[in-house]
Structure formats: structure tokens, C-alpha cells
Short mmCIF file of C-alpha atoms and ligand atoms in Angstrom, two decimals:
data_model
loop_
_atom_site.label_atom_id
_atom_site.label_comp_id
_atom_site.label_asym_id
_atom_site.label_seq_id
_atom_site.Cartn_x
_atom_site.Cartn_y
_atom_site.Cartn_z
CA MET A 1 0.00 0.00 0.00
CA PRO A 2 1.63 3.28 -0.97
CA GLU A 3 2.06 5.77 1.81
CA THR A 4 -0.18 8.74 1.29
CA SER A 5 2.00 11.79 1.26
CA GLU A 6 1.50 14.93 3.24
CA HIS A 7 2.58 16.89 0.16
CA SER A 8 -0.18 17.06 -2.37
CA ALA A 9 -0.89 19.75 -4.93
CA ASP A 10 -3.47 21.14 -2.49
CA ALA A 11 -0.95 21.27 0.34
CA GLY A 12 0.71 24.38 -1.05
CA HIS A 13 3.18 22.69 -3.36
CA ARG A 14 2.45 25.11 -6.13
CA PHE A 15 5.35 27.34 -7.06
CA ASP A 16 6.12 29.63 -9.95
CA THR A 17 9.84 30.25 -9.39
CA VAL A 18 12.60 27.66 -9.02
CA LEU A 19 16.05 28.28 -7.60
CA ILE A 20 18.56 25.98 -9.28
CA ALA A 21 21.10 25.05 -6.62
CA ASN A 22 23.75 23.81 -9.02
CA ARG A 23 26.10 24.86 -11.80
CA GLY A 24 27.40 23.79 -15.20
CA GLU A 25 25.50 21.80 -17.79
CA ILE A 26 22.82 20.65 -15.38
CA ALA A 27 21.99 24.24 -14.42
CA VAL A 28 21.34 24.91 -18.12
CA ARG A 29 19.29 21.72 -18.49
CA ILE A 30 17.06 22.46 -15.49
CA GLN A 31 16.61 26.09 -16.48
CA ARG A 32 15.40 25.02 -19.92
CA ALA A 33 12.89 22.57 -18.40
CA CYS A 34 11.57 25.27 -16.03
CA ARG A 35 11.11 27.78 -18.83
CA GLU A 36 9.26 25.24 -20.95
CA LEU A 37 6.91 24.68 -18.02
CA GLY A 38 6.33 28.43 -17.72
CA LEU A 39 8.30 28.73 -14.49
CA LYS A 40 10.67 31.54 -13.57
CA THR A 41 14.23 30.64 -12.64
CA VAL A 42 16.86 31.81 -10.20
CA ALA A 43 20.46 30.91 -11.01
CA ILE A 44 23.14 30.99 -8.35
CA CYS A 45 26.89 31.04 -8.65
CA SER A 46 30.12 31.07 -6.73
CA GLU A 47 32.68 33.79 -7.42
CA ALA A 48 34.43 31.50 -9.93
CA ASP A 49 31.19 31.13 -11.92
CA ARG A 50 30.17 34.81 -12.13
CA GLU A 51 30.43 34.72 -15.93
CA ALA A 52 28.32 31.55 -16.28
CA PRO A 53 26.07 31.85 -19.36
CA TYR A 54 22.99 30.54 -17.52
CA GLY A 55 23.20 33.63 -15.27
CA SER A 56 22.06 35.97 -18.02
CA THR A 57 19.21 33.72 -19.18
CA ALA A 58 17.74 33.26 -15.69
CA ASP A 59 15.17 35.67 -14.25
CA SER A 60 17.53 36.37 -11.33
CA PHE A 61 21.18 35.57 -10.78
CA LEU A 62 22.77 35.65 -7.33
CA CYS A 63 26.34 35.09 -6.25
CA ILE A 64 26.15 33.10 -3.02
CA GLY A 65 29.77 32.72 -1.97
CA PRO A 66 33.44 32.17 -2.73
CA SER A 67 34.78 29.70 -5.28
CA SER A 68 35.22 26.82 -2.87
CA ALA A 69 32.17 24.55 -3.19
CA ALA A 70 32.00 24.15 0.60
CA LYS A 71 31.37 27.89 0.90
CA SER A 72 28.97 28.23 -2.04
CA TYR A 73 27.19 25.27 -3.67
CA LEU A 74 27.29 23.30 -0.42
CA ASN A 75 26.41 26.26 1.80
CA GLN A 76 22.85 25.43 2.85
CA ASP A 77 22.20 28.72 4.69
CA ALA A 78 23.39 30.80 1.75
CA ILE A 79 21.18 28.85 -0.66
CA LEU A 80 18.12 29.18 1.58
CA LEU A 81 18.77 32.89 1.98
CA ALA A 82 19.12 33.34 -1.80
CA THR A 83 15.85 31.44 -2.30
CA ARG A 84 14.05 33.81 0.08
CA LEU A 85 15.65 36.92 -1.39
CA ALA A 86 14.73 35.92 -4.94
CA GLY A 87 11.20 34.91 -3.95
CA ALA A 88 11.52 31.34 -5.24
CA GLY A 89 9.12 28.70 -3.96
CA ALA A 90 11.18 25.64 -4.83
CA ILE A 91 14.77 24.44 -5.02
CA HIS A 92 16.08 22.05 -7.65
CA PRO A 93 19.33 20.51 -6.38
CA GLY A 94 20.48 18.94 -9.68
CA TYR A 95 23.02 16.15 -9.05
CA GLY A 96 26.03 16.09 -6.73
CA PHE A 97 26.36 18.93 -4.18
CA LEU A 98 23.23 18.90 -1.93
CA SER A 99 21.08 16.62 -4.07
CA GLU A 100 21.26 13.63 -1.72
CA ASN A 101 21.57 15.51 1.55
CA ALA A 102 18.60 14.54 3.73
CA ALA A 103 19.22 17.37 6.20
CA PHE A 104 19.08 19.92 3.37
CA ALA A 105 15.87 18.44 1.94
CA ASP A 106 14.40 18.68 5.44
CA ALA A 107 15.56 22.28 5.93
CA VAL A 108 14.05 23.27 2.57
CA GLU A 109 10.67 21.77 3.45
CA LYS A 110 10.78 23.25 6.98
CA ALA A 111 11.35 26.66 5.40
CA GLY A 112 8.01 26.19 3.63
CA LEU A 113 9.67 25.60 0.26
CA THR A 114 9.48 22.64 -2.11
CA PHE A 115 12.51 20.41 -2.49
CA ILE A 116 12.40 19.04 -6.05
CA GLY A 117 13.32 15.53 -5.05
CA PRO A 118 12.23 12.81 -2.65
CA THR A 119 11.37 13.33 1.01
CA ALA A 120 14.22 13.66 3.49
CA SER A 121 13.34 10.27 4.94
CA SER A 122 13.58 8.51 1.55
CA ILE A 123 16.98 10.13 1.00
CA ALA A 124 18.12 9.04 4.47
CA ILE A 125 16.99 5.41 4.02
CA MET A 126 18.66 5.10 0.62
CA GLY A 127 21.75 7.03 1.69
CA ASP A 128 22.62 4.29 4.17
CA LYS A 129 23.51 1.29 2.04
CA ILE A 130 22.49 -1.21 4.73
CA SER A 131 19.02 0.26 5.26
CA ALA A 132 18.65 0.60 1.46
CA LYS A 133 19.48 -3.08 1.02
CA ARG A 134 17.04 -4.04 3.78
CA ALA A 135 14.25 -1.97 2.20
CA MET A 136 14.95 -3.50 -1.21
CA MET A 137 15.03 -7.07 0.11
CA ALA A 138 11.70 -6.44 1.84
CA ALA A 139 10.26 -5.20 -1.44
CA GLY A 140 11.44 -8.29 -3.34
CA VAL A 141 14.26 -6.57 -5.27
CA PRO A 142 17.13 -9.02 -5.90
CA CYS A 143 20.26 -8.02 -3.92
CA VAL A 144 23.93 -9.08 -3.84
CA PRO A 145 24.21 -12.15 -1.52
CA GLY A 146 25.11 -11.09 2.02
CA PRO A 147 23.31 -9.98 5.20
CA ASP A 148 21.31 -6.74 5.36
CA THR A 149 22.82 -5.88 8.72
CA ALA A 150 26.02 -4.16 9.82
CA LEU A 151 29.03 -6.36 10.53
CA PRO A 152 29.43 -7.16 14.23
CA ASP A 153 32.77 -6.77 16.07
CA ASP A 154 33.21 -10.43 16.98
CA PRO A 155 35.92 -11.94 14.68
CA ALA A 156 34.46 -15.46 14.73
CA THR A 157 31.00 -14.24 13.64
CA ILE A 158 32.58 -12.19 10.84
CA GLU A 159 34.53 -15.23 9.62
CA HIS A 160 31.34 -17.24 9.66
CA ILE A 161 29.48 -14.62 7.57
CA ALA A 162 32.30 -14.58 4.98
CA LEU A 163 32.29 -18.36 4.72
CA GLU A 164 28.53 -18.42 4.27
CA ILE A 165 28.72 -15.87 1.44
CA GLY A 166 31.80 -17.54 -0.09
CA TYR A 167 35.04 -15.80 -1.09
CA PRO A 168 35.77 -13.41 -2.73
CA VAL A 169 33.73 -10.97 -0.66
CA ILE A 170 33.63 -7.17 -0.61
CA ILE A 171 33.58 -5.04 2.54
CA LYS A 172 31.65 -1.80 2.10
CA ALA A 173 31.04 1.26 4.25
CA ALA A 174 27.31 1.77 4.92
CA GLY A 175 27.76 5.50 4.34
CA GLY A 176 30.17 5.13 1.40
CA GLY A 177 29.90 6.89 -1.95
CA GLY A 178 31.84 7.98 -5.00
CA GLY A 179 33.47 4.58 -5.29
CA ARG A 180 35.25 4.96 -1.94
CA GLY A 181 35.01 2.90 1.24
CA MET A 182 35.15 -0.53 -0.39
CA ARG A 183 37.67 -3.36 -0.17
CA VAL A 184 37.74 -6.72 -1.94
CA VAL A 185 38.77 -9.73 0.17
CA PRO A 186 39.96 -12.68 -1.94
CA SER A 187 40.41 -15.15 0.93
CA ALA A 188 40.20 -15.59 4.71
CA ASN A 189 43.89 -14.59 5.11
CA SER A 190 43.24 -10.88 4.60
CA LEU A 191 39.73 -10.67 6.08
CA HIS A 192 40.43 -9.01 9.44
CA GLU A 193 43.02 -6.62 8.09
CA ALA A 194 40.62 -5.51 5.33
CA ILE A 195 37.88 -4.91 7.88
CA ALA A 196 40.14 -2.86 10.16
CA LEU A 197 41.35 -0.70 7.25
CA THR A 198 37.88 -0.13 5.79
CA ARG A 199 36.41 0.66 9.21
CA GLU A 200 39.04 3.30 9.81
CA GLU A 201 38.50 4.77 6.33
CA ALA A 202 34.73 4.80 6.84
CA ARG A 203 35.07 6.52 10.22
CA LYS A 204 37.28 9.23 8.73
CA ALA A 205 35.59 9.75 5.36
CA PHE A 206 31.92 9.15 6.15
CA GLY A 207 31.72 9.78 9.89
CA SER A 208 30.44 6.27 10.66
CA PRO A 209 32.37 3.01 11.14
CA SER A 210 29.37 0.92 10.05
CA LEU A 211 30.35 -1.77 7.50
CA TYR A 212 28.65 -4.61 5.69
CA MET A 213 29.80 -7.56 3.62
CA GLU A 214 28.56 -9.03 0.37
CA LYS A 215 29.65 -11.34 -2.42
CA PHE A 216 32.22 -9.78 -4.76
CA LEU A 217 31.02 -10.34 -8.32
CA GLU A 218 33.97 -10.78 -10.66
CA HIS A 219 32.72 -9.82 -14.10
CA PRO A 220 29.39 -7.97 -13.79
CA ARG A 221 27.90 -5.24 -15.93
CA HIS A 222 26.45 -2.11 -14.31
CA ILE A 223 22.79 -1.88 -15.30
CA GLU A 224 20.38 0.67 -13.87
CA ILE A 225 16.68 1.32 -13.92
CA GLN A 226 15.16 4.81 -14.06
CA VAL A 227 11.96 5.39 -12.12
CA ILE A 228 9.62 8.31 -11.62
CA CYS A 229 6.90 8.48 -8.97
CA ASP A 230 4.28 11.01 -7.96
CA ASP A 231 2.73 11.79 -4.60
CA HIS A 232 -0.48 9.94 -5.45
CA GLY A 233 0.69 6.34 -5.48
CA ASN A 234 1.78 6.17 -9.12
CA ALA A 235 5.19 4.96 -10.23
CA VAL A 236 6.66 3.86 -13.56
CA TRP A 237 10.05 2.69 -14.80
CA LEU A 238 11.40 4.19 -17.98
CA GLY A 239 13.66 1.38 -19.15
CA HIS A 240 17.26 0.52 -18.43
CA ARG A 241 20.76 1.82 -19.05
CA ASP A 242 24.19 0.21 -19.17
CA CYS A 243 26.89 2.23 -17.40
CA SER A 244 29.62 -0.42 -17.32
CA MET A 245 32.17 1.83 -19.03
CA GLN A 246 33.79 3.14 -15.87
CA ARG A 247 37.19 4.46 -14.88
CA ARG A 248 37.85 4.45 -11.14
CA HIS A 249 34.15 3.67 -10.55
CA GLN A 250 33.26 6.85 -12.50
CA LYS A 251 30.98 6.44 -15.49
CA VAL A 252 32.45 7.60 -18.81
CA VAL A 253 29.99 6.37 -21.47
CA GLU A 254 26.38 5.38 -20.86
CA GLU A 255 23.80 3.81 -23.13
CA ALA A 256 20.13 2.92 -23.23
CA PRO A 257 18.88 0.29 -23.45
CA ALA A 258 21.46 -2.12 -22.01
CA ALA A 259 22.41 -4.34 -24.97
CA GLY A 260 21.48 -8.00 -25.17
CA ILE A 261 19.16 -8.25 -22.17
CA ALA A 262 15.92 -9.99 -23.04
CA PRO A 263 12.71 -8.20 -22.03
CA ASP A 264 11.51 -11.17 -19.98
CA ILE A 265 14.67 -10.94 -17.82
CA ILE A 266 14.55 -7.20 -17.18
CA GLN A 267 10.77 -6.84 -16.92
CA PRO A 268 10.40 -8.41 -13.44
CA VAL A 269 13.32 -6.30 -12.17
CA GLY A 270 11.71 -3.08 -13.42
CA LEU A 271 8.42 -4.05 -11.83
CA ALA A 272 10.16 -4.89 -8.53
CA CYS A 273 11.72 -1.39 -8.55
CA VAL A 274 8.30 0.17 -9.06
CA GLN A 275 6.91 -1.95 -6.21
CA ALA A 276 9.79 -0.87 -3.98
CA CYS A 277 9.02 2.79 -4.73
CA LEU A 278 5.37 2.33 -3.82
CA GLN A 279 6.33 0.45 -0.65
CA ILE A 280 8.63 3.19 0.63
CA GLY A 281 6.39 6.03 -0.57
CA TYR A 282 9.04 7.33 -2.93
CA ARG A 283 8.46 10.62 -4.76
CA GLY A 284 10.32 12.05 -7.73
CA VAL A 285 12.95 10.54 -10.00
CA GLY A 286 15.36 7.87 -8.87
CA THR A 287 17.70 5.21 -10.17
CA PHE A 288 18.13 1.64 -8.97
CA GLU A 289 21.67 0.47 -9.67
CA PHE A 290 22.33 -3.23 -10.24
CA LEU A 291 25.22 -5.48 -11.03
CA TYR A 292 24.28 -8.00 -13.72
CA GLU A 293 26.18 -11.25 -14.01
CA ASP A 294 25.36 -14.59 -15.63
CA GLY A 295 21.78 -13.58 -16.33
CA ALA A 296 20.98 -12.40 -12.78
CA PHE A 297 20.49 -8.92 -11.30
CA TYR A 298 21.85 -7.80 -7.93
CA PHE A 299 20.83 -4.43 -6.40
CA ILE A 300 23.76 -2.32 -5.15
CA GLU A 301 22.31 1.10 -4.43
CA MET A 302 19.65 3.66 -5.22
CA ASN A 303 20.39 7.22 -6.33
CA THR A 304 17.64 9.49 -5.08
CA ARG A 305 18.17 12.27 -7.61
CA LEU A 306 18.41 13.19 -11.27
CA GLN A 307 21.45 11.52 -12.82
CA VAL A 308 24.08 12.78 -15.23
CA GLU A 309 23.07 10.09 -17.71
CA HIS A 310 19.30 10.82 -17.73
CA PRO A 311 19.39 12.04 -21.39
CA VAL A 312 19.90 8.54 -22.85
CA THR A 313 16.61 7.52 -21.25
CA GLU A 314 14.94 10.74 -22.42
CA LEU A 315 15.91 9.96 -26.00
CA THR A 316 14.77 6.33 -25.93
CA SER A 317 11.57 6.84 -23.88
CA GLY A 318 10.59 10.24 -25.24
CA VAL A 319 9.88 11.41 -21.67
CA ASP A 320 11.33 14.75 -20.53
CA ILE A 321 12.56 13.48 -17.18
CA VAL A 322 13.39 16.90 -15.74
CA GLN A 323 10.00 18.34 -16.61
CA ALA A 324 8.28 15.26 -15.20
CA GLN A 325 10.35 15.58 -12.02
CA ILE A 326 9.31 19.21 -11.56
CA ARG A 327 5.67 18.44 -12.26
CA VAL A 328 5.45 15.70 -9.65
CA ALA A 329 7.14 18.05 -7.17
CA GLN A 330 4.32 20.49 -7.91
CA GLY A 331 1.93 17.78 -6.76
CA HIS A 332 0.66 16.83 -10.20
CA VAL A 333 -0.42 13.29 -10.95
CA LEU A 334 2.09 11.50 -13.19
CA ASP A 335 0.72 11.90 -16.69
CA LEU A 336 1.93 8.54 -17.97
CA THR A 337 1.22 4.95 -17.02
CA GLN A 338 3.48 1.93 -17.48
CA GLY A 339 1.52 1.03 -20.61
CA ASP A 340 2.46 4.38 -22.17
CA VAL A 341 6.19 3.75 -21.75
CA THR A 342 7.90 2.44 -24.86
CA CYS A 343 11.61 2.54 -25.53
CA GLU A 344 12.68 3.08 -29.08
CA GLY A 345 16.06 2.93 -30.74
CA HIS A 346 19.39 3.20 -29.01
CA SER A 347 21.17 6.08 -27.32
CA PHE A 348 24.76 6.73 -26.18
CA GLU A 349 26.13 9.49 -24.00
CA CYS A 350 29.79 10.51 -23.80
CA ARG A 351 30.92 12.59 -20.85
CA ILE A 352 33.29 15.21 -22.21
CA ASN A 353 35.67 16.20 -19.46
CA ALA A 354 38.27 18.94 -19.23
CA GLU A 355 41.13 16.54 -18.62
CA ASP A 356 44.16 15.12 -20.35
CA SER A 357 43.20 12.28 -22.66
CA ASP A 358 46.07 10.04 -21.47
CA SER A 359 46.81 11.01 -17.87
CA PHE A 360 43.22 12.11 -17.02
CA LEU A 361 44.65 15.03 -15.04
CA PRO A 362 42.17 17.93 -14.92
CA SER A 363 42.75 20.81 -17.30
CA ALA A 364 41.64 24.39 -16.58
CA GLY A 365 41.80 27.45 -18.83
CA VAL A 366 39.96 29.36 -21.52
CA VAL A 367 38.14 27.62 -24.37
CA THR A 368 39.61 29.42 -27.37
CA HIS A 369 37.64 27.60 -30.08
CA LEU A 370 34.45 25.55 -29.90
CA ALA A 371 32.61 23.67 -32.64
CA LEU A 372 29.75 21.41 -31.62
CA PRO A 373 28.13 18.76 -33.80
CA ALA A 374 24.50 19.01 -34.91
CA GLY A 375 22.14 16.96 -37.02
CA PRO A 376 19.45 14.31 -36.69
CA GLY A 377 19.72 12.35 -33.43
CA ILE A 378 22.47 14.51 -31.93
CA ARG A 379 22.10 16.41 -28.64
CA VAL A 380 24.71 18.38 -26.72
CA ASP A 381 24.10 19.39 -23.10
CA THR A 382 26.67 21.99 -22.13
CA HIS A 383 27.26 25.36 -20.50
CA ILE A 384 30.49 26.21 -22.32
CA HIS A 385 31.08 28.56 -25.25
CA ALA A 386 34.13 29.99 -26.99
CA GLY A 387 35.79 32.26 -24.45
CA TYR A 388 34.42 30.27 -21.46
CA LYS A 389 36.89 29.88 -18.63
CA VAL A 390 37.00 26.35 -17.19
CA SER A 391 37.82 26.78 -13.49
CA PRO A 392 39.80 24.26 -11.47
CA TYR A 393 37.36 24.26 -8.55
CA TYR A 394 34.71 21.79 -9.67
CA ASP A 395 34.00 18.54 -11.48
CA SER A 396 35.68 18.39 -14.90
CA LEU A 397 32.47 17.61 -16.85
CA ILE A 398 32.07 20.34 -19.48
CA ALA A 399 29.64 18.76 -21.95
CA LYS A 400 27.59 15.68 -22.63
CA LEU A 401 27.38 14.44 -26.19
CA ILE A 402 24.29 12.31 -26.69
CA VAL A 403 23.12 10.50 -29.82
CA HIS A 404 20.04 8.49 -30.75
CA ALA A 405 19.54 6.15 -33.72
CA PRO A 406 17.30 3.19 -34.61
CA THR A 407 19.89 0.51 -33.70
CA ARG A 408 22.94 0.24 -31.42
CA ALA A 409 25.27 -0.07 -34.41
CA GLU A 410 23.80 3.04 -36.02
CA ALA A 411 24.01 4.93 -32.73
CA MET A 412 27.71 4.00 -32.48
CA THR A 413 28.31 5.28 -36.00
CA ARG A 414 26.45 8.47 -35.16
CA MET A 415 28.56 8.95 -32.03
CA ARG A 416 31.78 8.50 -34.08
CA GLU A 417 30.51 11.20 -36.45
CA ALA A 418 29.50 13.48 -33.58
CA LEU A 419 32.87 13.06 -31.86
CA ALA A 420 34.65 13.77 -35.14
CA GLY A 421 32.67 17.00 -35.40
CA THR A 422 33.46 18.19 -31.88
CA GLU A 423 36.33 20.66 -31.59
CA ILE A 424 37.35 22.16 -28.26
CA GLU A 425 40.59 24.11 -28.13
CA GLY A 426 42.47 26.00 -25.43
CA ILE A 427 42.06 23.24 -22.83
CA SER A 428 42.69 19.50 -22.93
CA THR A 429 39.70 17.18 -23.17
CA ASN A 430 39.13 13.42 -23.17
CA ILE A 431 37.75 13.55 -26.75
CA PRO A 432 40.73 11.68 -28.32
CA PHE A 433 40.22 8.91 -25.75
CA LEU A 434 36.46 8.74 -26.49
CA ARG A 435 37.14 8.60 -30.25
CA ALA A 436 39.48 5.64 -29.75
CA LEU A 437 37.00 3.88 -27.47
CA PHE A 438 34.26 4.09 -30.10
CA GLU A 439 36.58 2.25 -32.53
CA ASP A 440 36.96 -0.69 -30.14
CA GLY A 441 35.64 -4.01 -31.44
CA ALA A 442 34.64 -5.60 -28.12
CA PHE A 443 32.72 -2.47 -27.11
CA ALA A 444 30.96 -2.50 -30.49
CA ARG A 445 29.98 -6.13 -29.90
CA GLY A 446 28.72 -5.34 -26.39
CA GLU A 447 31.26 -7.69 -24.81
CA THR A 448 32.19 -5.53 -21.83
CA ASP A 449 31.87 -5.50 -18.05
CA ILE A 450 32.70 -2.99 -15.31
CA HIS A 451 36.44 -3.79 -15.53
CA TYR A 452 36.69 -3.59 -19.30
CA LEU A 453 37.64 0.09 -19.64
CA GLU A 454 40.46 -0.09 -17.07
CA GLN A 455 41.89 -3.16 -18.85
CA TRP A 456 41.53 -1.46 -22.22
CA LEU A 457 43.42 1.58 -20.91
CA LYS A 458 46.18 -0.64 -19.51
CA LEU A 459 46.64 -2.39 -22.86
CA ARG A 460 46.58 0.94 -24.67
CA ARG A 461 49.31 2.35 -22.43
CA ALA A 462 51.44 -0.76 -22.86
CA ALA A 463 51.13 -0.63 -26.68
P1 ADP B 1 29.30 4.14 -4.69
O1 ADP B 1 28.13 4.59 -3.88
O2 ADP B 1 30.61 4.50 -4.06
O3 ADP B 1 29.20 4.49 -6.15
P2 ADP B 1 28.42 1.41 -5.30
O4 ADP B 1 27.86 0.52 -4.27
O5 ADP B 1 27.48 1.99 -6.29
O6 ADP B 1 29.29 2.55 -4.58
O7 ADP B 1 29.55 0.64 -6.08
C1 ADP B 1 30.38 1.32 -7.02
C2 ADP B 1 31.03 0.32 -7.96
O8 ADP B 1 31.80 -0.65 -7.19
C3 ADP B 1 30.04 -0.51 -8.75
O9 ADP B 1 29.59 0.15 -9.94
C4 ADP B 1 30.91 -1.72 -9.06
O10 ADP B 1 31.81 -1.36 -10.10
C5 ADP B 1 31.70 -1.93 -7.78
N1 ADP B 1 31.01 -2.86 -6.84
C6 ADP B 1 30.18 -2.53 -5.82
N2 ADP B 1 29.71 -3.64 -5.18
C7 ADP B 1 30.26 -4.70 -5.82
C8 ADP B 1 30.15 -6.13 -5.66
N3 ADP B 1 29.38 -6.69 -4.72
N4 ADP B 1 30.85 -6.91 -6.51
C9 ADP B 1 31.63 -6.36 -7.49
N5 ADP B 1 31.78 -5.04 -7.69
C10 ADP B 1 31.10 -4.20 -6.88
#
């Protein structure tokens, strides 16, 4: 039975102005969605982003603090003050920064504003990987083998848990994120040392020593399911994505749908995600992340926000995910049912980063020349222009190149064309690396897993 929410359209969740508490390409993307919905926008910036192009296209533009993210984009008081000053009724957190901060979501709602995202309690449950796993198991979502409780202190009990799961196992921090706070344990010899090291890391990095253990899968793909839910007990899934192309647990290329997965295998997983959303009273957009190995799915975590890779699902499903997210935050009933959702064709996204193509070291400076590709099935989400100064303070993502075509092979060809037509000068970018990756045979055949890209890079360096 879905929880009835206290936030309905009648409960004052109408707003006509949205403050976008983010920067870069996603600030542009959200601003566009707001405008198309007839909403006014407030852009914010740090001192480093004063010249940001989305400042001049917003209805108001406020500088909220110094360049350091801790003092600007993560400064909750400054953002709440800016929201009040600009007369906005809602805050869109984008991704990263405060988007999965339950205390911020709570503060926004307590200030009588709308947080365009799930409730603080949903964020808190999913932010703790143990409680997320427990909630998912209870909802019938398949999880990685291993208990849904924190590891005890007693060495003998820990050894017993590892034996029951079977080596190799992985030790993970309950509060971990960004690919940190994890350690693989190949055999009993290194179990206790791995636990001691990870516990210390978790205490320092995430403020909690809580750990859990699960089976380490050796050659999985990363497959995720996009959901959207309203406040009235409606939830749908919008298909699946493959984000196995990762470097240091960071996604580099994403695609939708995930290649070679039969509908009858993915269908029950999508439906289980929808059920889980209804069971926890989830509101807004979210992503269930799974590892997929030997025909089986294993839940690893849920992201309770809009994701960088949402465009590949927009192009295959035809749903404007950002607009839909804003509309459900306004209290509207979701205007599509599961039967309306069809996924057509194939889409790829390349993350274009300001970084060296070989060393991956970040590159800052002025973009002296910019040529972006255009044409059927090509979309570029970016905030940069010729003359734009890429600052060293933030994430290196400067553009997302997204293509859509009837088949995966055609979408790959289109991406090769689009990459060939992308020219960015004045700073280094990973475009040469992306061009080479799209020439790779195994990638073209869909024969990859989460370790493939790292191995490919190793071979490339050795050559
Ligand atoms: P984070 O929140 O830090 O992103 P995740 O739980 O999503 O952590 O895991 C990040 C990545 O670590 C996954 O995409 C996968 O590559 C790897 N990973 C996580 N759990 C396992 C597991 N049980 N077996 C194998 N690899 C794993």
C-alpha cells in the first residue's frame, strides 16, 4: 500500500519560481525545463562562476559565496537565503552537491519551500547502504548475496558470515559513496586486516564506522533502472541503461537500453523497482543500480536524484525526465502509465571532461575555439562557449554528447561522427580517448563488463 503523502498539490506545493542550486551543464538543463513549463528561474553562482552563461538567461542571478564549493554550492544557509531573497518557492538541487543531503531536503521543506526531489526520509533510508538493502530485500528486489545488517565486532562471527557468502567478498562502508570505502577480500587470510582498514577509512571519510559484507562479483555489468513516482501512489520505470564503461568507478559512457538483455529478464526487475518505490512512498525521479552477471540482477544502491546520464533515457523513452520531475514536485499526478512507456532505438552518452586524454589530469583554462556537432539524433548538453573559462574548482564535466539512432550499431556510428565533429581548443579534453573507445571491437559487440575500460586503458598504455 503506498504511503499517502503529506505533500499534495493542495498542500501548497504550487510554485512559480525555481532556484537551481547547481552549476554547469545541469543548471542549463534544469533552467530550460523550467522555462518550458512556464516557471521563472533563479540561477546561483560562486565567485568563480560569475560569468556563467545561464546567469544571463535566468530571471535572477545571485552570487552566493566564494569559489570553494564548501562555501557556495554546499552552503545550505546561503542557498536558503538566496531562495528567500529571490522569492523562489522551490529548489532544484540537480546532481552532486546537496542533491542527496537529507538534512538539506528537510531544511528546505521546513522553510516552507518545495525540495524538487524525494522526502528527506527517503533520502536518508537510501543514503545508508544497509538500510537501502534491507528496504529492497523487503520489497522483493534481488540483492547481492550477504546480510542486510552491519558487521558485528566479533571476529568469529565475521569469519562465519564470509564463509557463508563464499570468497571473494567485498567489505563496504554503509555510508560510502563515489566509489570509496570498499575493499575486496579474496580469501580468509586478509579478512580481518581488510575490515580494520575499511572501518578506519569509513570513520574518517563518512563519519560512521558501520560496514557490511557481500559477495564480490567478478565480471558484472552495471545496469540501472530509471523510475519516476508522484505523490499519489503512481510509479513507472522508464527502461534501463548500461553504465559499465567506468574508470575508477566513475561512469564515462552510458547507453540505453542495455544491450542483449531480453525483455523477460529485465521486466520483473523493473516491476520490482516500481513496487519498492510504492512500498517506501518514494516521490520524484530515482535510479536503482544493479550489477548483472550470468543472467541475474543484484541491487547495489539507489540514487535518489536526477542523474548525469538521464538524457539517454529521455531519447529512448521520449519522456522529458526533468519536466516530469518538476511536475510531480508540484503535486501533479504522473501523466503517464506503465503502458504508455515504450523505448525506441538506441542512445549513447559521452561525458566530455576537461582533462588530459592520457593522464586524465584535470585541465583548466579558456576555451579558445568551440565547434559542436549538430544533425538528426544529436544532442549536446553543455554550458560552455568559446571564451568560457573552465575553473579548477569543480568537477571536470564540461559537456555531454548524446546521440540516438534506430539501432545500437547506427548509434555508435552516429557517435563516431559526432565526436569527429566536436572541436574544443584552449584546454585539454578526453575527446581523443572517447574517439578511440568508439573504434573498439569488443565495445561494439557489447562484450564488456565494469572492468573492461580499465583493462583497455592498460593495454593501450602498454602498446
Ligand atoms: P558508490 O556509492 O561508491 O558508487 P556502489 O555501491 O554503487 O558505490 O559501487 C560502485 C562500484 O563498485 C560498482 O559500480 C561496481 O563497479 C563496484 N562494486 C560494488 N559492489 C560490488 C560487488 N558486490 N561486486 C563487485 N563489484 C562491486
